[in-house]
């Protein structure tokens, strides 16, 4: 049995996959500690987060101790599965990369019909992703009008006016676009497109290595639950890794061993599924849906412009894994109207809010889901119980 230094048996192992984010596990450790700290004044239980340590080259972890008011304790080992180094290689914010990302989104991804489907199912998401293009067009028109007026009022040659116009347009576009903060979703789109087309070769090897890591930990574990968590693009990574782990170890979730569960937050899985070259990912999604012991819950907010709440991450409800539950975290019910209005104005902050503690207790809470006494299977079983009349 896996125990901590104090001899406590392990209740749960969490394997967390962050989104398209170059920040290291140190950031997610701070974020988790902050979530515990934010909920602590209102909570009836006590939660303590241990120090972060490097468990392997691709996994950092820390312990979370949960103590109920009656003194009963639970131990969770929380691991961040690393691919931030690959993200960092695709994170440059220079002009050439921005233009390349625009090309990948509006030419290559359009060839797969992705944007047409996004417009149909998540129009706000498409609008946010296209913001850099709107800004580029708008600033170009503005500069062109100014340079036309300048060339008309002065003996400025047309070719020189064009050169000066381009020179003025590029920094103006970048300044306005960065201020509106739409580029992060553009880069997310471009990365998913490159990944689907096999233009991120390091990802395949990393996904296999992460799946091996998960299988090794699962086979050694005596925990009650193995919980895989994916946020944003991390939901795509979580699906791939867990599907590969299930293929390597079909016994995952079998009676007598740990329960197997998947929790996705603010998912954008359809962005990958709709890419024409993404046959392998679609096969992985089918394999995961067919794994009967799996319990899969998703929390995605309709107000989140960078996610797809209208479509569940498993896409199709068919399959042996019937324990599928799609929900909204209902952020608006967990905070004051003023705080929620402020949150909605910051699209990036809203997309990251799944990892933060609620202002009001009683609803969606990432700490309770990942460190509390109830497993996802327990929660699913409670839903299946008939209500007393």
Short mmCIF file of C-alpha atoms in Angstrom, two decimals:
data_model
loop_
_atom_site.label_atom_id
_atom_site.label_comp_id
_atom_site.label_asym_id
_atom_site.label_seq_id
_atom_site.Cartn_x
_atom_site.Cartn_y
_atom_site.Cartn_z
CA UNK A 1 0.00 0.00 0.00
CA UNK A 2 1.29 3.47 -0.91
CA UNK A 3 1.59 5.60 2.19
CA UNK A 4 2.94 9.00 3.12
CA UNK A 5 5.65 9.60 5.66
CA UNK A 6 3.09 9.54 8.46
CA UNK A 7 1.84 6.08 7.52
CA UNK A 8 -1.51 7.23 6.05
CA UNK A 9 -2.85 5.09 3.21
CA UNK A 10 -3.41 6.74 -0.15
CA UNK A 11 -7.02 7.52 -1.04
CA UNK A 12 -6.55 9.00 -4.50
CA UNK A 13 -3.91 9.66 -7.14
CA UNK A 14 -4.49 12.63 -9.42
CA UNK A 15 -2.78 13.02 -12.81
CA UNK A 16 -3.25 16.59 -13.97
CA UNK A 17 -2.72 17.85 -17.53
CA UNK A 18 -2.54 21.60 -17.88
CA UNK A 19 -3.57 23.45 -21.02
CA UNK A 20 -1.48 25.13 -23.71
CA UNK A 21 0.58 26.90 -21.07
CA UNK A 22 4.39 27.19 -20.85
CA UNK A 23 4.34 27.56 -17.06
CA UNK A 24 5.91 24.78 -15.03
CA UNK A 25 4.39 22.58 -12.27
CA UNK A 26 5.57 25.21 -9.78
CA UNK A 27 2.80 27.48 -11.10
CA UNK A 28 0.12 24.81 -10.69
CA UNK A 29 1.34 24.00 -7.18
CA UNK A 30 0.96 27.68 -6.24
CA UNK A 31 -2.46 27.74 -7.90
CA UNK A 32 -3.63 24.69 -5.94
CA UNK A 33 -2.36 26.09 -2.65
CA UNK A 34 -4.13 29.36 -3.42
CA UNK A 35 -7.39 27.50 -4.12
CA UNK A 36 -7.11 25.73 -0.75
CA UNK A 37 -6.34 29.02 0.98
CA UNK A 38 -9.28 30.81 -0.67
CA UNK A 39 -11.83 28.18 0.38
CA UNK A 40 -10.42 27.55 3.87
CA UNK A 41 -12.26 30.30 5.82
CA UNK A 42 -15.65 28.91 4.74
CA UNK A 43 -14.77 25.22 4.76
CA UNK A 44 -15.75 22.87 7.57
CA UNK A 45 -12.81 20.58 6.77
CA UNK A 46 -9.10 21.34 6.90
CA UNK A 47 -6.90 20.84 3.83
CA UNK A 48 -3.10 20.94 3.85
CA UNK A 49 -0.94 20.94 0.74
CA UNK A 50 2.55 19.49 1.00
CA UNK A 51 5.70 20.65 -0.82
CA UNK A 52 6.16 19.93 -4.51
CA UNK A 53 8.81 17.46 -5.55
CA UNK A 54 10.11 16.10 -8.86
CA UNK A 55 8.93 12.49 -9.14
CA UNK A 56 10.38 11.96 -12.63
CA UNK A 57 11.52 13.98 -15.62
CA UNK A 58 7.90 14.33 -16.77
CA UNK A 59 6.00 14.31 -13.46
CA UNK A 60 6.01 16.58 -10.40
CA UNK A 61 3.80 15.79 -7.42
CA UNK A 62 2.69 16.84 -3.95
CA UNK A 63 0.47 15.43 -1.21
CA UNK A 64 -2.88 16.85 -0.12
CA UNK A 65 -4.26 15.98 3.33
CA UNK A 66 -8.01 16.35 3.80
CA UNK A 67 -9.39 16.24 7.35
CA UNK A 68 -13.16 16.18 7.93
CA UNK A 69 -14.76 17.80 11.00
CA UNK A 70 -15.11 14.37 12.61
CA UNK A 71 -11.35 13.85 12.29
CA UNK A 72 -11.47 11.39 9.38
CA UNK A 73 -8.59 12.02 6.98
CA UNK A 74 -7.91 11.38 3.30
CA UNK A 75 -4.58 11.52 1.47
CA UNK A 76 -4.34 12.48 -2.20
CA UNK A 77 -1.15 12.46 -4.25
CA UNK A 78 -1.46 15.14 -6.91
CA UNK A 79 0.82 14.85 -9.96
CA UNK A 80 1.31 17.38 -12.77
CA UNK A 81 2.06 15.51 -16.00
CA UNK A 82 4.52 17.65 -17.89
CA UNK A 83 4.43 18.87 -21.46
CA UNK A 84 5.11 22.54 -20.71
CA UNK A 85 8.57 22.28 -22.32
CA UNK A 86 6.91 21.40 -25.65
CA UNK A 87 4.46 24.29 -25.26
CA UNK A 88 7.38 26.63 -24.65
CA UNK A 89 8.85 25.71 -28.03
CA UNK A 90 5.60 26.87 -29.67
CA UNK A 91 5.09 29.98 -27.53
CA UNK A 92 7.14 32.76 -29.22
CA UNK A 93 5.21 36.02 -29.47
CA UNK A 94 7.26 37.62 -32.26
CA UNK A 95 5.63 38.92 -35.41
CA UNK A 96 6.68 36.04 -37.65
CA UNK A 97 5.06 33.50 -35.34
CA UNK A 98 1.85 35.53 -35.13
CA UNK A 99 1.60 35.67 -38.93
CA UNK A 100 2.32 31.93 -39.12
CA UNK A 101 -0.42 31.22 -36.58
CA UNK A 102 -2.87 33.35 -38.57
CA UNK A 103 -2.03 31.32 -41.68
CA UNK A 104 -2.48 28.00 -39.87
CA UNK A 105 -5.85 29.05 -38.49
CA UNK A 106 -7.39 30.77 -41.48
CA UNK A 107 -5.92 28.63 -44.25
CA UNK A 108 -4.85 25.20 -43.02
CA UNK A 109 -7.54 24.70 -40.36
CA UNK A 110 -10.17 26.13 -42.68
CA UNK A 111 -9.33 23.41 -45.20
CA UNK A 112 -10.43 20.85 -42.58
CA UNK A 113 -13.75 22.67 -42.07
CA UNK A 114 -12.93 23.26 -38.40
CA UNK A 115 -13.88 26.93 -38.29
CA UNK A 116 -17.20 26.28 -40.00
CA UNK A 117 -18.13 23.80 -37.27
CA UNK A 118 -16.84 26.08 -34.53
CA UNK A 119 -18.97 28.91 -35.88
CA UNK A 120 -22.02 26.63 -35.78
CA UNK A 121 -21.49 25.21 -32.28
CA UNK A 122 -19.44 27.89 -30.48
CA UNK A 123 -19.65 31.25 -32.30
CA UNK A 124 -18.03 33.18 -29.44
CA UNK A 125 -15.03 30.87 -29.59
CA UNK A 126 -14.54 31.54 -33.28
CA UNK A 127 -14.99 35.27 -32.78
CA UNK A 128 -12.28 35.33 -30.11
CA UNK A 129 -9.89 33.28 -32.24
CA UNK A 130 -10.45 35.59 -35.21
CA UNK A 131 -9.89 38.75 -33.19
CA UNK A 132 -6.25 39.11 -34.36
CA UNK A 133 -7.48 38.98 -37.97
CA UNK A 134 -10.15 41.59 -37.27
CA UNK A 135 -7.59 43.83 -35.62
CA UNK A 136 -5.15 43.32 -38.49
CA UNK A 137 -7.81 44.28 -41.03
CA UNK A 138 -9.08 47.23 -39.05
CA UNK A 139 -5.68 48.75 -38.38
CA UNK A 140 -4.64 48.17 -42.02
CA UNK A 141 -7.69 50.08 -43.26
CA UNK A 142 -7.02 52.89 -40.79
CA UNK A 143 -3.36 53.23 -41.78
CA UNK A 144 -4.24 53.04 -45.48
CA UNK A 145 -6.70 55.92 -45.13
CA UNK A 146 -4.16 58.04 -43.23
CA UNK A 147 -1.40 57.36 -45.78
CA UNK A 148 -3.78 58.08 -48.69
CA UNK A 149 -4.66 61.42 -47.14
CA UNK A 150 -0.99 62.16 -46.47
CA UNK A 151 0.03 61.36 -50.06
CA UNK A 152 -2.80 63.58 -51.32
CA UNK A 153 -1.80 66.52 -49.12
CA UNK A 154 1.94 66.20 -49.79
CA UNK A 155 4.11 65.32 -52.78
CA UNK A 156 4.74 61.88 -51.31
CA UNK A 157 5.32 59.12 -53.90
CA UNK A 158 2.78 56.30 -53.77
CA UNK A 159 5.46 53.62 -53.27
CA UNK A 160 6.93 55.51 -50.33
CA UNK A 161 3.47 55.98 -48.81
CA UNK A 162 2.91 52.22 -49.12
CA UNK A 163 6.22 51.40 -47.44
CA UNK A 164 5.59 53.85 -44.62
CA UNK A 165 2.06 52.52 -44.25
CA UNK A 166 3.21 48.93 -43.80
CA UNK A 167 5.91 50.06 -41.39
CA UNK A 168 3.30 51.90 -39.32
CA UNK A 169 0.67 49.15 -39.58
CA UNK A 170 2.70 46.22 -38.23
CA UNK A 171 3.58 47.70 -34.80
CA UNK A 172 0.11 49.27 -34.49
CA UNK A 173 -1.56 45.91 -35.18
CA UNK A 174 0.63 44.10 -32.66
CA UNK A 175 0.06 46.77 -29.99
CA UNK A 176 -3.74 46.76 -30.34
CA UNK A 177 -3.95 42.98 -30.66
CA UNK A 178 -1.87 42.37 -27.52
CA UNK A 179 -3.97 44.85 -25.58
CA UNK A 180 -7.17 42.99 -26.57
CA UNK A 181 -5.51 39.70 -25.52
CA UNK A 182 -6.86 37.49 -28.29
CA UNK A 183 -3.55 36.02 -29.39
CA UNK A 184 -3.43 33.30 -26.73
CA UNK A 185 -6.44 31.53 -28.28
CA UNK A 186 -5.00 32.01 -31.76
CA UNK A 187 -1.85 30.21 -30.63
CA UNK A 188 -3.96 27.46 -29.05
CA UNK A 189 -5.81 26.93 -32.36
CA UNK A 190 -2.60 26.92 -34.35
CA UNK A 191 -0.95 24.40 -32.03
CA UNK A 192 -3.90 21.98 -32.17
CA UNK A 193 -3.87 22.24 -35.96
CA UNK A 194 -0.12 21.54 -36.09
CA UNK A 195 -0.49 18.65 -33.64
CA UNK A 196 -3.31 17.08 -35.67
CA UNK A 197 -1.27 17.32 -38.86
CA UNK A 198 1.73 15.62 -37.23
CA UNK A 199 3.87 18.76 -37.23
CA UNK A 200 4.70 18.50 -33.51
CA UNK A 201 6.73 15.25 -33.52
CA UNK A 202 7.78 15.60 -29.88
CA UNK A 203 4.15 15.20 -28.76
CA UNK A 204 3.76 11.58 -29.85
CA UNK A 205 6.80 10.45 -27.88
CA UNK A 206 5.72 12.50 -24.87
CA UNK A 207 2.16 11.12 -24.88
CA UNK A 208 3.52 7.57 -24.99
CA UNK A 209 5.93 8.33 -22.15
CA UNK A 210 3.15 9.88 -20.06
CA UNK A 211 0.93 6.86 -20.71
CA UNK A 212 3.76 4.56 -19.57
CA UNK A 213 4.14 6.70 -16.46
CA UNK A 214 0.43 6.49 -15.70
CA UNK A 215 0.34 2.71 -16.19
CA UNK A 216 3.36 2.22 -13.95
CA UNK A 217 1.80 4.33 -11.20
CA UNK A 218 -1.57 2.58 -11.59
CA UNK A 219 -0.10 -0.90 -11.32
CA UNK A 220 1.76 0.03 -8.15
CA UNK A 221 -1.16 1.88 -6.60
CA UNK A 222 -3.46 0.71 -3.81
CA UNK A 223 -5.41 3.96 -3.90
CA UNK A 224 -9.18 3.89 -4.17
CA UNK A 225 -9.27 6.17 -7.21
CA UNK A 226 -7.02 7.08 -10.11
CA UNK A 227 -8.30 10.46 -11.30
CA UNK A 228 -7.02 11.94 -14.57
CA UNK A 229 -7.74 15.67 -14.89
CA UNK A 230 -7.40 17.74 -18.07
CA UNK A 231 -7.91 21.49 -18.38
CA UNK A 232 -8.47 23.22 -21.75
CA UNK A 233 -6.12 21.65 -24.35
CA UNK A 234 -4.97 19.47 -21.47
CA UNK A 235 -8.29 17.65 -21.89
CA UNK A 236 -7.09 16.54 -25.33
CA UNK A 237 -3.80 15.36 -23.80
CA UNK A 238 -5.62 13.58 -20.98
CA UNK A 239 -7.82 11.70 -23.46
CA UNK A 240 -4.83 10.57 -25.54
CA UNK A 241 -2.75 9.53 -22.54
CA UNK A 242 -5.57 7.68 -20.78
CA UNK A 243 -6.63 5.93 -24.01
CA UNK A 244 -3.06 4.75 -24.55
CA UNK A 245 -2.83 3.67 -20.92
CA UNK A 246 -6.04 1.65 -21.28
CA UNK A 247 -4.63 0.01 -24.40
CA UNK A 248 -1.43 -0.92 -22.53
CA UNK A 249 -3.29 -1.97 -19.37
CA UNK A 250 -6.90 -3.04 -20.09
CA UNK A 251 -7.28 -3.98 -16.43
CA UNK A 252 -7.42 -0.32 -15.37
CA UNK A 253 -10.55 0.20 -13.30
CA UNK A 254 -11.30 -3.52 -12.94
CA UNK A 255 -12.89 -4.76 -9.68
CA UNK A 256 -10.35 -5.23 -6.94
CA UNK A 257 -8.19 -2.36 -8.15
CA UNK A 258 -8.45 1.42 -8.08
CA UNK A 259 -11.42 3.07 -9.74
CA UNK A 260 -10.54 4.91 -12.95
CA UNK A 261 -12.02 8.35 -13.64
CA UNK A 262 -11.51 11.29 -15.99
CA UNK A 263 -12.37 14.90 -15.14
CA UNK A 264 -12.21 17.46 -17.94
CA UNK A 265 -12.48 21.20 -17.33
CA UNK A 266 -13.15 23.88 -19.93
CA UNK A 267 -12.55 21.38 -22.73
CA UNK A 268 -11.97 22.11 -26.42
CA UNK A 269 -11.82 18.47 -27.59
CA UNK A 270 -13.84 19.09 -30.80
CA UNK A 271 -11.03 21.29 -32.11
CA UNK A 272 -8.96 18.12 -32.39
CA UNK A 273 -11.74 15.74 -33.40
CA UNK A 274 -12.76 17.96 -36.34
CA UNK A 275 -9.25 18.06 -37.84
CA UNK A 276 -9.29 15.74 -40.88
CA UNK A 277 -5.83 14.22 -40.19
CA UNK A 278 -6.67 13.44 -36.52
CA UNK A 279 -7.66 9.80 -37.14
CA UNK A 280 -5.52 8.54 -34.28
CA UNK A 281 -7.14 10.86 -31.77
CA UNK A 282 -10.62 9.89 -32.93
CA UNK A 283 -9.67 6.22 -32.45
CA UNK A 284 -8.41 7.03 -28.95
CA UNK A 285 -11.67 8.75 -28.12
CA UNK A 286 -13.64 5.69 -29.27
CA UNK A 287 -11.38 3.40 -27.22
CA UNK A 288 -11.89 5.51 -24.13
CA UNK A 289 -15.68 5.58 -24.52
CA UNK A 290 -15.62 1.79 -24.87
CA UNK A 291 -13.78 1.29 -21.56
CA UNK A 292 -16.67 0.21 -19.33
CA UNK A 293 -15.12 0.96 -15.89
CA UNK A 294 -14.44 4.60 -16.78
CA UNK A 295 -16.37 7.42 -15.10
CA UNK A 296 -15.99 10.66 -17.07
CA UNK A 297 -17.27 14.01 -15.85
CA UNK A 298 -16.89 17.33 -17.60
CA UNK A 299 -17.35 20.86 -16.27
CA UNK A 300 -17.41 23.53 -18.98
CA UNK A 301 -19.03 26.95 -18.63
CA UNK A 302 -21.25 28.28 -21.46
CA UNK A 303 -19.80 31.74 -20.80
CA UNK A 304 -16.25 30.53 -21.48
CA UNK A 305 -15.32 31.79 -24.96
CA UNK A 306 -12.26 29.50 -25.13
CA UNK A 307 -14.17 26.26 -24.46
CA UNK A 308 -17.01 24.26 -25.99
CA UNK A 309 -19.79 23.73 -23.46
CA UNK A 310 -22.34 23.01 -26.21
CA UNK A 311 -20.67 19.69 -27.09
CA UNK A 312 -19.49 17.09 -24.55
CA UNK A 313 -15.79 16.17 -24.79
CA UNK A 314 -16.64 12.55 -25.63
CA UNK A 315 -18.55 13.88 -28.68
CA UNK A 316 -20.76 10.79 -29.08
CA UNK A 317 -22.67 9.22 -26.20
CA UNK A 318 -22.39 5.71 -27.62
CA UNK A 319 -20.03 3.28 -25.92
CA UNK A 320 -19.67 0.99 -22.95
CA UNK A 321 -18.53 3.79 -20.65
CA UNK A 322 -22.07 5.00 -19.95
CA UNK A 323 -20.95 6.86 -16.81
CA UNK A 324 -20.65 10.20 -18.60
CA UNK A 325 -21.77 13.47 -17.06
CA UNK A 326 -21.54 16.93 -18.65
CA UNK A 327 -22.19 19.89 -16.34
CA UNK A 328 -21.74 23.60 -16.04
CA UNK A 329 -19.68 24.80 -13.07
CA UNK A 330 -22.27 27.60 -12.68
CA UNK A 331 -19.70 30.22 -11.79
CA UNK A 332 -22.45 32.86 -11.67
CA UNK A 333 -24.03 31.12 -8.67
CA UNK A 334 -20.78 30.97 -6.74
CA UNK A 335 -19.94 34.66 -6.58
CA UNK A 336 -21.53 38.05 -6.30
CA UNK A 337 -23.01 39.61 -9.46
CA UNK A 338 -20.29 42.26 -9.39
CA UNK A 339 -17.50 39.67 -9.18
CA UNK A 340 -19.05 37.57 -11.94
CA UNK A 341 -19.43 40.58 -14.24
CA UNK A 342 -15.76 41.39 -13.69
CA UNK A 343 -14.78 37.78 -14.37
CA UNK A 344 -16.69 37.73 -17.68
CA UNK A 345 -14.88 40.85 -18.86
CA UNK A 346 -11.55 39.00 -18.60
CA UNK A 347 -11.83 36.08 -21.03
CA UNK A 348 -8.50 34.52 -20.15
CA UNK A 349 -9.18 34.70 -16.42
CA UNK A 350 -12.60 33.10 -16.95
CA UNK A 351 -10.99 30.22 -18.85
CA UNK A 352 -8.61 29.64 -15.93
CA UNK A 353 -11.30 29.93 -13.25
CA UNK A 354 -11.92 26.16 -13.21
CA UNK A 355 -8.73 25.88 -11.15
CA UNK A 356 -9.79 28.46 -8.56
CA UNK A 357 -11.85 28.04 -5.40
CA UNK A 358 -15.46 29.28 -5.46
CA UNK A 359 -16.39 32.45 -3.63
CA UNK A 360 -19.41 30.63 -2.16
CA UNK A 361 -19.38 27.03 -0.99
CA UNK A 362 -21.80 24.36 -2.11
CA UNK A 363 -21.15 24.05 -5.84
CA UNK A 364 -18.28 23.30 -8.17
CA UNK A 365 -15.00 23.16 -6.24
CA UNK A 366 -11.76 21.78 -7.78
CA UNK A 367 -10.28 21.05 -4.36
CA UNK A 368 -13.26 18.95 -3.24
CA UNK A 369 -13.30 17.06 -6.55
CA UNK A 370 -9.60 16.21 -6.39
CA UNK A 371 -8.98 15.85 -2.64
CA UNK A 372 -12.35 15.17 -1.00
CA UNK A 373 -13.63 11.80 0.25
CA UNK A 374 -16.06 11.08 -2.64
CA UNK A 375 -14.71 9.57 -5.84
CA UNK A 376 -16.29 10.35 -9.20
CA UNK A 377 -17.79 6.85 -9.12
CA UNK A 378 -19.38 7.69 -5.76
CA UNK A 379 -20.84 10.85 -7.23
CA UNK A 380 -22.10 8.98 -10.29
CA UNK A 381 -23.73 6.33 -8.08
CA UNK A 382 -25.46 9.06 -6.07
CA UNK A 383 -26.96 10.46 -9.28
CA UNK A 384 -28.31 7.03 -10.16
CA UNK A 385 -30.12 6.61 -6.84
CA UNK A 386 -33.87 7.32 -7.05
CA UNK A 387 -34.98 10.33 -5.07
CA UNK A 388 -37.32 9.80 -2.15
CA UNK A 389 -40.86 10.91 -2.99
#
